[in-house]
CSV table of C-alpha atoms in Angstrom, one decimal:
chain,number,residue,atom,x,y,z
A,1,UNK,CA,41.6,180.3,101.0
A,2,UNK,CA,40.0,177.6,99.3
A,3,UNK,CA,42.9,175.0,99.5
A,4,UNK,CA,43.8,176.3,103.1
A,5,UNK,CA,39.9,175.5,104.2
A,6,UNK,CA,40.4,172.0,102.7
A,7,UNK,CA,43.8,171.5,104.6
A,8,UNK,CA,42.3,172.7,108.0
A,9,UNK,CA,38.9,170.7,107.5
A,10,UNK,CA,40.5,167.7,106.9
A,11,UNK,CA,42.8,167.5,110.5
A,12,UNK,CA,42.0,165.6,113.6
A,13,UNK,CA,40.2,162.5,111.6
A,14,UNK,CA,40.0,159.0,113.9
A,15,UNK,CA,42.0,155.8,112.9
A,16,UNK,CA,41.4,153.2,110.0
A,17,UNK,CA,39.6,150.2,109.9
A,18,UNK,CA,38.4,148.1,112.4
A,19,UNK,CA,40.9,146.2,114.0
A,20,UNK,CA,41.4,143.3,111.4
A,21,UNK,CA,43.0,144.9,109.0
A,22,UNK,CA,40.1,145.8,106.6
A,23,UNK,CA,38.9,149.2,106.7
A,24,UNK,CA,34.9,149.8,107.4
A,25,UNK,CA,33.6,151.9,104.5
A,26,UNK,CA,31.3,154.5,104.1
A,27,UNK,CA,28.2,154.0,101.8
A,28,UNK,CA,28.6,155.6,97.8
A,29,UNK,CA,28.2,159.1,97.9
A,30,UNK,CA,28.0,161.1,94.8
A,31,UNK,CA,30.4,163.8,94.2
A,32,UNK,CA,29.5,165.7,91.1
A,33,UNK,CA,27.8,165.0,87.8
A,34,UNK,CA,28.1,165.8,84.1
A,35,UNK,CA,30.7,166.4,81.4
A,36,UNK,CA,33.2,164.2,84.2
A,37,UNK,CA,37.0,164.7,82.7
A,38,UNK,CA,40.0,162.9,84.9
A,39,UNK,CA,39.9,162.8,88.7
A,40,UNK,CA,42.8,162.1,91.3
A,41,UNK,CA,43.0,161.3,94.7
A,42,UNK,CA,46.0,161.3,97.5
A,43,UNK,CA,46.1,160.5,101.4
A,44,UNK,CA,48.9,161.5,103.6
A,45,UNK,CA,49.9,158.7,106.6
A,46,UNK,CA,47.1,160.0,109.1
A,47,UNK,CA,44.4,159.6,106.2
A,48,UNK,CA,43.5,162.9,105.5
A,49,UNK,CA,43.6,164.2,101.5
A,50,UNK,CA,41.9,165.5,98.6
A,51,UNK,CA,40.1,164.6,95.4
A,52,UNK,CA,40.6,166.7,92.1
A,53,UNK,CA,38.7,165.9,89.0
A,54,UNK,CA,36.8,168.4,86.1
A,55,UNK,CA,33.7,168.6,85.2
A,56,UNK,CA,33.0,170.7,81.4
A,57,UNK,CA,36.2,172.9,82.4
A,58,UNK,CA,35.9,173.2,85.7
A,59,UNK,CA,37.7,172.3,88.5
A,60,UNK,CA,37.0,171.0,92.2
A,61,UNK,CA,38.4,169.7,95.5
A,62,UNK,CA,37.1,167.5,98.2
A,63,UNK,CA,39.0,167.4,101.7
A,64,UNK,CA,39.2,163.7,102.5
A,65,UNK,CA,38.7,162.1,106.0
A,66,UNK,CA,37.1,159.5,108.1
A,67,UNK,CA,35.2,162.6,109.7
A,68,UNK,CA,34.8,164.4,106.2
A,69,UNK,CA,31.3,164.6,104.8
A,70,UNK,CA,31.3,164.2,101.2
A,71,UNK,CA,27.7,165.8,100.3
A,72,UNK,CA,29.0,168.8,101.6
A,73,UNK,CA,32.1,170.0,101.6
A,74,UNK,CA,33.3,170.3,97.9
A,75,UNK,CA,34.9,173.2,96.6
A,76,UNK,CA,35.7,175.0,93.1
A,77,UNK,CA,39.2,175.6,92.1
A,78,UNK,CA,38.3,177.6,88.4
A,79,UNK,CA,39.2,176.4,85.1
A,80,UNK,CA,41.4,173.8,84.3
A,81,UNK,CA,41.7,170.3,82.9
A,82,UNK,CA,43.9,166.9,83.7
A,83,UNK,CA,44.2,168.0,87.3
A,84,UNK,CA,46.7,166.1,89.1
A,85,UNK,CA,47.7,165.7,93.1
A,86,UNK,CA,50.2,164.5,95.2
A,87,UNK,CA,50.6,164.6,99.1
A,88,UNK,CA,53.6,163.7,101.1
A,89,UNK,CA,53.0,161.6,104.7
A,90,UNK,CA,52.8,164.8,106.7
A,91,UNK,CA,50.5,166.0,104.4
A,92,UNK,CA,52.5,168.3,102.4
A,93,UNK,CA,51.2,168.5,99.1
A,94,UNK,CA,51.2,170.0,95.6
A,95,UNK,CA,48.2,170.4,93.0
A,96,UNK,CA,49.2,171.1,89.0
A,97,UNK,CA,46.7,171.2,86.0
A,98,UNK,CA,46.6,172.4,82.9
A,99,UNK,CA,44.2,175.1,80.9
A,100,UNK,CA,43.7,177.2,77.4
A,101,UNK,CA,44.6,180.4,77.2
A,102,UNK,CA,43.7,181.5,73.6
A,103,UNK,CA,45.8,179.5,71.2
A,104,UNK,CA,48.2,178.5,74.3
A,105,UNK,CA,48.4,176.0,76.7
A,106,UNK,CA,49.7,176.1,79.9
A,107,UNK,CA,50.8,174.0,83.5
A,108,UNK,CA,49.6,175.4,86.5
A,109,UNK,CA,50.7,174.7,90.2
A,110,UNK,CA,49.6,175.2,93.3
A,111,UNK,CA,50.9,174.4,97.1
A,112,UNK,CA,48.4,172.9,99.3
A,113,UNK,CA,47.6,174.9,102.3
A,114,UNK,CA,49.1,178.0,101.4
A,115,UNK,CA,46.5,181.1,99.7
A,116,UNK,CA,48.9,184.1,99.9
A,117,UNK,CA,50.0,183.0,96.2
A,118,UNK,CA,48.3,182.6,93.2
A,119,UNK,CA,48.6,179.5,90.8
A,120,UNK,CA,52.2,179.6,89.4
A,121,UNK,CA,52.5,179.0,85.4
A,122,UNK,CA,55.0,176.5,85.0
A,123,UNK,CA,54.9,176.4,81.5
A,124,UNK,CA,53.0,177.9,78.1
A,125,UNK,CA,53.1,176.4,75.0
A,126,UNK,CA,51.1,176.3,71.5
A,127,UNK,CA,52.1,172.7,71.2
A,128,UNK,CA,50.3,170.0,73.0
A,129,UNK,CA,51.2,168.7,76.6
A,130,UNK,CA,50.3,165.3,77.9
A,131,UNK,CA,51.2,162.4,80.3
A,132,UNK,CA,51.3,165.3,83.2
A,133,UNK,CA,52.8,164.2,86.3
A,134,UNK,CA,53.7,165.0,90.1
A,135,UNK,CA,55.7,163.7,93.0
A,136,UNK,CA,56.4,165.3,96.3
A,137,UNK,CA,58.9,164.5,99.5
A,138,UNK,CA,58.3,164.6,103.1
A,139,UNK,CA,59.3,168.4,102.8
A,140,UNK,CA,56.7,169.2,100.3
A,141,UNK,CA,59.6,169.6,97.5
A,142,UNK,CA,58.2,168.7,94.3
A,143,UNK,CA,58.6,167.2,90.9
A,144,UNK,CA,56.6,167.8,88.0
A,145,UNK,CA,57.1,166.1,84.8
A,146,UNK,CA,55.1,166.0,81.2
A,147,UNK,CA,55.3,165.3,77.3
A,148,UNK,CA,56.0,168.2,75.4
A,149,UNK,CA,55.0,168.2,71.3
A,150,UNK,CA,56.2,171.2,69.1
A,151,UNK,CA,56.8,171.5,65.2
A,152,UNK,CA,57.3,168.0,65.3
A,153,UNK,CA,60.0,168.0,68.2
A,154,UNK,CA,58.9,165.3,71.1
A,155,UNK,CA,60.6,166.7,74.5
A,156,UNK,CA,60.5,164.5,78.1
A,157,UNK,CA,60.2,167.9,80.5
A,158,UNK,CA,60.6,168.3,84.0
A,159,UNK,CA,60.4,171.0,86.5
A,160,UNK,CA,61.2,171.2,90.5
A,161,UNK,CA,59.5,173.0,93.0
A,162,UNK,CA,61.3,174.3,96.4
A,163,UNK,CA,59.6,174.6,99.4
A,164,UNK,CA,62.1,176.5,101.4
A,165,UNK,CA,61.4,179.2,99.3
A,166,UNK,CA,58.5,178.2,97.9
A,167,UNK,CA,59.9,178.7,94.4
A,168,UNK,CA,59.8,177.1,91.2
A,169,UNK,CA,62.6,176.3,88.8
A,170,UNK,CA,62.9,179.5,86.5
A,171,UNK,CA,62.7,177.0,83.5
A,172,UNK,CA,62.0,173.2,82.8
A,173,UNK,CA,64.1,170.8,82.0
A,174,UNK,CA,64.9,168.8,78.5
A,175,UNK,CA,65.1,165.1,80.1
A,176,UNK,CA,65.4,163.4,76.5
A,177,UNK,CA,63.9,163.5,73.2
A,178,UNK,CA,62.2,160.2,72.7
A,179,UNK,CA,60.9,161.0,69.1
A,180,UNK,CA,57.6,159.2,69.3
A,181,UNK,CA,54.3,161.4,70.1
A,182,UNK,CA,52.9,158.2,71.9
A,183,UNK,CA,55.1,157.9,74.2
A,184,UNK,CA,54.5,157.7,78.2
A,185,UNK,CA,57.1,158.6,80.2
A,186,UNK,CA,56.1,157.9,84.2
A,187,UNK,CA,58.3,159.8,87.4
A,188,UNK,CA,58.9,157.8,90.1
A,189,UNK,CA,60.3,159.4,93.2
A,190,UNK,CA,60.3,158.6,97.4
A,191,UNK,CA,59.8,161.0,100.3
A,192,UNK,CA,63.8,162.0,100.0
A,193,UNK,CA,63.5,163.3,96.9
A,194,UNK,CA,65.5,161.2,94.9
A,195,UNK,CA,63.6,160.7,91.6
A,196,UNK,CA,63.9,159.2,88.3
A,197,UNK,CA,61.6,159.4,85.1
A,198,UNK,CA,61.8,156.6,82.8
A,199,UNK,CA,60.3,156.3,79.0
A,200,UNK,CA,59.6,154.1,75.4
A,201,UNK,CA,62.9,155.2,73.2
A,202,UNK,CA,62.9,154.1,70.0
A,203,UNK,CA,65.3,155.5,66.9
A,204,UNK,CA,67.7,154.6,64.4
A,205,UNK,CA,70.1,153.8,67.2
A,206,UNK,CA,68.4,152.4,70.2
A,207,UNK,CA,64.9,150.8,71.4
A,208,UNK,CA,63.8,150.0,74.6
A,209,UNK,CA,63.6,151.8,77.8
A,210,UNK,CA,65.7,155.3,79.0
A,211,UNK,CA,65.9,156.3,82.6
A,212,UNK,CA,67.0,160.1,83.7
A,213,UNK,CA,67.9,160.2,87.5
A,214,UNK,CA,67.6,163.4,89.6
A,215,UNK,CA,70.3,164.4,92.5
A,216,UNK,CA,68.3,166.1,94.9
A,217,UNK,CA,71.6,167.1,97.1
A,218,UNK,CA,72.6,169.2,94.0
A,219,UNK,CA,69.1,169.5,92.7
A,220,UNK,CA,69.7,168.4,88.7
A,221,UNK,CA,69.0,165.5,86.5
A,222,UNK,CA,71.7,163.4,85.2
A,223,UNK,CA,72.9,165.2,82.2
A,224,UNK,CA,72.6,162.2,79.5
A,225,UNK,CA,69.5,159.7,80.2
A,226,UNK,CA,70.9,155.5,80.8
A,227,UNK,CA,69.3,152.2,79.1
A,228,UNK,CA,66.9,150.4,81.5
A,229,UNK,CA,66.9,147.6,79.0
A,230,UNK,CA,67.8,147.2,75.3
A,231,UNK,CA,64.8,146.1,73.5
A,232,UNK,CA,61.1,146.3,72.9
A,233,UNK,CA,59.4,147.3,76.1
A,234,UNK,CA,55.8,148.4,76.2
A,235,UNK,CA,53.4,149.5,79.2
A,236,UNK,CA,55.8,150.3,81.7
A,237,UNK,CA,55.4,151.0,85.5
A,238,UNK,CA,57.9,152.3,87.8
A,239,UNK,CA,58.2,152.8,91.3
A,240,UNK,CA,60.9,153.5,94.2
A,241,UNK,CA,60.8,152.9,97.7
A,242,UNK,CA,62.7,155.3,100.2
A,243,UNK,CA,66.4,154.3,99.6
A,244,UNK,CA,66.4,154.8,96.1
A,245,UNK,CA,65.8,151.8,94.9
A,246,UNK,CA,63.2,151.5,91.8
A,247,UNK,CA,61.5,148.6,90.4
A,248,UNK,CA,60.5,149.1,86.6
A,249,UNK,CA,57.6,146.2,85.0
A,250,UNK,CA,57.0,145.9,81.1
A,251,UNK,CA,55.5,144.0,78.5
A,252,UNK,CA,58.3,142.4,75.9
A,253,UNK,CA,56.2,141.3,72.5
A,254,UNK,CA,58.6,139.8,70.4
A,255,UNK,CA,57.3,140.1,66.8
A,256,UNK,CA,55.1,136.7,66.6
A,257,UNK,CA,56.0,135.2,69.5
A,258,UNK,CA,53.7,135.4,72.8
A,259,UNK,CA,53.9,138.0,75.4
A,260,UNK,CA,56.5,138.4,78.1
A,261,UNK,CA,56.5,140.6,81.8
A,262,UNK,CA,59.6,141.5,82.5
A,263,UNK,CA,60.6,143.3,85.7
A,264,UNK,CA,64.3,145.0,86.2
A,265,UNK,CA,65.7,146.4,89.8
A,266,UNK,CA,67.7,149.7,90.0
A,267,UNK,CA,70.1,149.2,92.8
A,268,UNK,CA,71.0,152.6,94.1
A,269,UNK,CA,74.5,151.4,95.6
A,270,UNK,CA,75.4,150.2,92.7
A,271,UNK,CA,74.3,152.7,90.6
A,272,UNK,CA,73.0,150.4,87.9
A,273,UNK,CA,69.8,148.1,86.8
A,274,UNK,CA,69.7,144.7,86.7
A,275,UNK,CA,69.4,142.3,84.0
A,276,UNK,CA,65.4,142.1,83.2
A,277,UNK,CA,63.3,138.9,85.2
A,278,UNK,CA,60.5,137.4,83.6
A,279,UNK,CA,57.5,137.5,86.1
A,280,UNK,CA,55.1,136.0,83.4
A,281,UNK,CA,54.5,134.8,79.8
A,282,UNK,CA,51.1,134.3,78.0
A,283,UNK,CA,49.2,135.1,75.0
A,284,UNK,CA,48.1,138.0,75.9
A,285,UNK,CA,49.4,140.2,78.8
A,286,UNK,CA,47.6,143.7,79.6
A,287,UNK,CA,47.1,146.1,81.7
A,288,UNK,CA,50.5,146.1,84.0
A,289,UNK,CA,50.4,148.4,87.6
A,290,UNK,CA,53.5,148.6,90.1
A,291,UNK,CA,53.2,149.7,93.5
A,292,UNK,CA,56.0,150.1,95.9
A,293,UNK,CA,56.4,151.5,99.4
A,294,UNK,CA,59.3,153.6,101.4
A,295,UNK,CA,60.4,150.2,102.7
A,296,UNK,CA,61.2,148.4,99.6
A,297,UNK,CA,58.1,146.2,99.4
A,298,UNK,CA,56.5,146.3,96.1
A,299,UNK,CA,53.6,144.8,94.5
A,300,UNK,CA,53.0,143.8,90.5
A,301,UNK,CA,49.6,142.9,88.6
A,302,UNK,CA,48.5,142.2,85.4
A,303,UNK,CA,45.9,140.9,83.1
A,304,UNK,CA,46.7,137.8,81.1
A,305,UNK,CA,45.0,135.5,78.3
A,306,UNK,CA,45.4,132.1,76.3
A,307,UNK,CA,43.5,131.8,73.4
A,308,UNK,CA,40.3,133.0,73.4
A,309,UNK,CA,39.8,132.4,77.0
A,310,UNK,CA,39.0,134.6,79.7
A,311,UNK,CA,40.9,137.1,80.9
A,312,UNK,CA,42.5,136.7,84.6
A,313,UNK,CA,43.9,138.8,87.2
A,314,UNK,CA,47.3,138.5,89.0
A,315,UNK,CA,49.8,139.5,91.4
A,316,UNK,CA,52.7,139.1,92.6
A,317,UNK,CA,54.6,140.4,95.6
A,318,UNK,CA,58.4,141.9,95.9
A,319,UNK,CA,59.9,141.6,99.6
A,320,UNK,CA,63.9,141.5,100.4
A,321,UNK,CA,65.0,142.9,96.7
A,322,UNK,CA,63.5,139.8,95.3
A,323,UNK,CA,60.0,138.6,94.1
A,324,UNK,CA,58.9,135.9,95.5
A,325,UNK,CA,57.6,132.8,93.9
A,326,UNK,CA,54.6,132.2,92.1
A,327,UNK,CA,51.9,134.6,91.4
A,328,UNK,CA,48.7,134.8,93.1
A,329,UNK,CA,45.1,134.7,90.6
A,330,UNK,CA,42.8,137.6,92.0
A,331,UNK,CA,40.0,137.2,90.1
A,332,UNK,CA,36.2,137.9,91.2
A,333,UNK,CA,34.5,135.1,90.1
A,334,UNK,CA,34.3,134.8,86.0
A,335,UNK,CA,32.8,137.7,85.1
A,336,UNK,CA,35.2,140.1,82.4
A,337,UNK,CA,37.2,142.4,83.9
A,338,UNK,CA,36.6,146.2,82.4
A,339,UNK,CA,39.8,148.1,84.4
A,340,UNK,CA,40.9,147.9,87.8
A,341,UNK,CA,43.6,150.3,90.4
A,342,UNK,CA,45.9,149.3,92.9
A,343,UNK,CA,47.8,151.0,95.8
A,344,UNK,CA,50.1,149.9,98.5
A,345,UNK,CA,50.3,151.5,101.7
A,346,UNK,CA,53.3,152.3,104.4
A,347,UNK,CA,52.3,149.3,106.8
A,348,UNK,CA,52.1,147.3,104.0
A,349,UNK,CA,48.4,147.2,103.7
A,350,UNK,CA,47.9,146.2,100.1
A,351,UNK,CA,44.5,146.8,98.4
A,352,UNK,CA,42.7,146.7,94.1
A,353,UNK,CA,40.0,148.0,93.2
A,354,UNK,CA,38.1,146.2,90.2
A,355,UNK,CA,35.1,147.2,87.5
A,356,UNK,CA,33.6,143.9,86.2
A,357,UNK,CA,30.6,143.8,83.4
A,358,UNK,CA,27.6,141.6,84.5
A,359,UNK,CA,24.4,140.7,82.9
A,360,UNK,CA,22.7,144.0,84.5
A,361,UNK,CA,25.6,146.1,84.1
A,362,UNK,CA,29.1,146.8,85.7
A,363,UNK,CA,30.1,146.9,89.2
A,364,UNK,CA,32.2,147.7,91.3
A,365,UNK,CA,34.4,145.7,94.0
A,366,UNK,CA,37.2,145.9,96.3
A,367,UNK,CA,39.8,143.9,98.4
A,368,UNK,CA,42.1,144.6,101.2
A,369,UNK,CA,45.3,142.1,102.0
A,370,UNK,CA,46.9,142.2,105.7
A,371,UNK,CA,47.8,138.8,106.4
A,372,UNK,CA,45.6,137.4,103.6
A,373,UNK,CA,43.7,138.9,100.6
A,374,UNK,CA,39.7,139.5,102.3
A,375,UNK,CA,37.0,138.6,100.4
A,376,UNK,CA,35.6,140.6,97.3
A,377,UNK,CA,33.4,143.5,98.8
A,378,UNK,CA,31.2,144.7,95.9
A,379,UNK,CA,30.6,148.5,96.7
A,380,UNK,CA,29.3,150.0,94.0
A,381,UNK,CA,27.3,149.2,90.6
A,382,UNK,CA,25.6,151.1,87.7
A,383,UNK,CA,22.6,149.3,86.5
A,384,UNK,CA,22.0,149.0,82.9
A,385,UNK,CA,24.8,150.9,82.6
A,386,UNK,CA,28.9,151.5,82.7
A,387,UNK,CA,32.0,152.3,85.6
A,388,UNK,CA,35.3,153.3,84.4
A,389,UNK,CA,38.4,155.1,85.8
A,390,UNK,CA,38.5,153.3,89.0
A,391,UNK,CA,41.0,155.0,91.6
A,392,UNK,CA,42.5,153.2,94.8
A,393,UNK,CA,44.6,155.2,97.7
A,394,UNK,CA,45.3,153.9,100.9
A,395,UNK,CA,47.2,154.7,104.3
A,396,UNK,CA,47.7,153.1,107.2
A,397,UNK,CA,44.8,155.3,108.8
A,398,UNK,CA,42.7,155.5,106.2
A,399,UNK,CA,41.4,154.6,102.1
A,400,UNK,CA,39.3,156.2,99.7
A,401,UNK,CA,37.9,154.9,96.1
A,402,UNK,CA,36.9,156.7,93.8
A,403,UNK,CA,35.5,155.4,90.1
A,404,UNK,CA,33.2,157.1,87.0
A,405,UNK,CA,29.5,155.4,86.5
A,406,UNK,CA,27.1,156.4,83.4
A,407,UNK,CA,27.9,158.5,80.3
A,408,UNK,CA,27.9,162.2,79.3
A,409,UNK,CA,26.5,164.3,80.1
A,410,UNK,CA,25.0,162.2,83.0
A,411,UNK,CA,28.2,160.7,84.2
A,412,UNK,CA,28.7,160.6,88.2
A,413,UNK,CA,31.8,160.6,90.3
A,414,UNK,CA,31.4,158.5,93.0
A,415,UNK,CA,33.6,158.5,96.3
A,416,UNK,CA,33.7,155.8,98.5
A,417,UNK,CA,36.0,156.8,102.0
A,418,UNK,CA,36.7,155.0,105.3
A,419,UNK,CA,35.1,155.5,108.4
């Protein structure tokens, strides 16, 4: 009943913005506060969506709208931890999470909108799971991928949901065994549900980046995961537009030397990546996103250094399977940049979201491109004090922010949404 209320509350909402291109936002409003674990937060086309996040074990949900009311309407979903969301445009939607049970650990899922059945376990383990994961197409069909460690084995897992018959995949999937416990594998996957997952591999015999692709038409992964590209790779992003077509970003150290961003292009009629492009070389590059819509536009940032100077903020924009020249400095003024978010949306609306530490404390800012980049729009700020996690999702009717202020076991989640 719970998820169906959110579904029905959050209908009917008006449209984005306020003509120019920039949306008009709401004033802060605080969602919950405490013992604040991870938080997530996904629109469909028309605007409408949810927030998950924990607080000490427990989990709730916000509907999302420019008619939604924040203070009031927030909901507990039970126990759980790294809860995780995804919508498709129509507003077809999955939520997965994971909890304890005893000495076992276990996924959880759930369909949006639907309270006849109960969570489903997707999986139960008493090794860890991490770097959770979840894609869904126009039809609601879903992807869930994760890391799984056991007696020393690493496993890249996946599992697909069916919503013709609203049923799950009897078992997971073995996508690769990358044989590192830090590694970060990250699904990319369009509104068709083609899909690929891509991860750090690095053994006796190979070290760089893997790529498993997934058939929806037959509904399997390729049985033996592919090279991306054949050497050190670090921080990667990946992201596919409605085609096919995937972009994949990452940083390239050579031992001593100074840092590289490389970006490669899977070409789905050709059925093969291209050689890597070097989008930028410094110092120091950190902190990498990738952001792609249906249409094939894609957008890259990153942090980058020299010397001891300040840190600077970048992007740089992909439009007719190429990036174009140059890339574009973002930064707000010269104050140190904590952590920042990005999204992109259908229209093309691009927007980031960025924490900055000042003399009283950090704060919070955002900016909106349509033609241009708008000015920064500071919307939030925690005096004396910290903001972390900051969270970004547009649509072409509507946007929501979302960031962390303040520590245990004080800390607030705060929700910024569009009128």
């Amino acid at each position: 009943m719970v998820l169906e209320r959110l579904r029905r509350f959050a209908q009917g909402f008006g449209a984005f913005g306020d003509g120019t291109g920039c949306p008009e936002w709401r004033k802060p409003a605080v969602l919950d506060q405490g013992r604040l674990g991870e938080a997530r937060v996904a629109l469909d086309h028309e605007g409408r969506g949810v927030v998950l996040w924990e607080n000490d074990g427990g989990l709730w949900a916000l509907p999302l709208g420019p008619g939604a009311s924040p203070e009031l309407m927030r909901f507990p979903l039970g126990e759980g931890a790294a809860p995780r969301v995804a919508l498709s445009p129509e507003g077809r939607g999955l939520a997965i999470w994971m909890t304890d049970l005893k000495n076992r650990r276990q996924i959880l899922g759930k369909v949006l909108g639907t309270d006849e059945n109960p969570e489903h376990v997707l999986f139960r383990t008493v090794g860890r799971i991490h770097q959770l994961q979840v894609a869904v197409d126009r039809r609601g069909n879903a992807l869930v991928a994760w890391v799984h460690e056991n007696m020393e084995r690493i496993e890249v897992m996946a599992q697909s949901f069916d919503s013709r018959g609203e049923a799950w995949e009897k078992e997971p999937v073995v996508l690769g065994l990358p044989g590192d416990p830090s590694v970060s594998p990250h699904l990319a996957a369009n509104h068709r549900e083609y899909a690929m997952v891509l991860w750090e591999a690095q053994d006796g015999s190979f070290e760089g980046l893997m790529a498993c692709h997934y058939w929806p038409s037959d509904r399997i992964w390729s049985d033996r995961p592919v090279p991306v590209v054949a050497h050190e790779a670090h921080h990667h992003q990946v992201a596919m537009d409605d085609s096919g077509n995937a972009l994949a970003l990452w940083i390239h150290t050579p031992h001593g030397q100074r840092s590289v961003l490389e970006a490669g292009y899977y070409d789905v009629c050709q059925g093969e990546w291209s050689e890597p492009v070097v989008l930028a070389n410094a110092q120091a590059i950190v902190s990498p996103r990738l952001v792609m819509n249906g249409h094939g536009e894609a957008m890259a940032t990153w942090c980058q250094r020299e010397g001891a100077g300040a840190c600077h903020l970048f992007a740089k924009d992909f439009k007719g399977r190429a990036w174009e020249p140059g890339a574009e400095c973002l930064d707000h003024g010269h104050q140190p940049i904590q952590d920042y978010a990005i999204d992109l949306a259908a229209d093309g609306r691009a927007g980031f979201l960025v924490v900055q530490q000042g003399a009283a404390g950090n704060h919070v800012s955002v900016r909106i491109r349509q033609a241009g980049w708008s000015a920064p729009r500071v919307v939030g700020s925690a005096r004396d004090s910290v903001c972390a996690s900051p969270r970004i999702a547009l649509s072409p009717r509507g946007g929501a922010l979302l960031w962390t202020q303040g520590a245990d076991p004080k800390r607030s989640l705060v929700l910024v949404g569009s009128l």
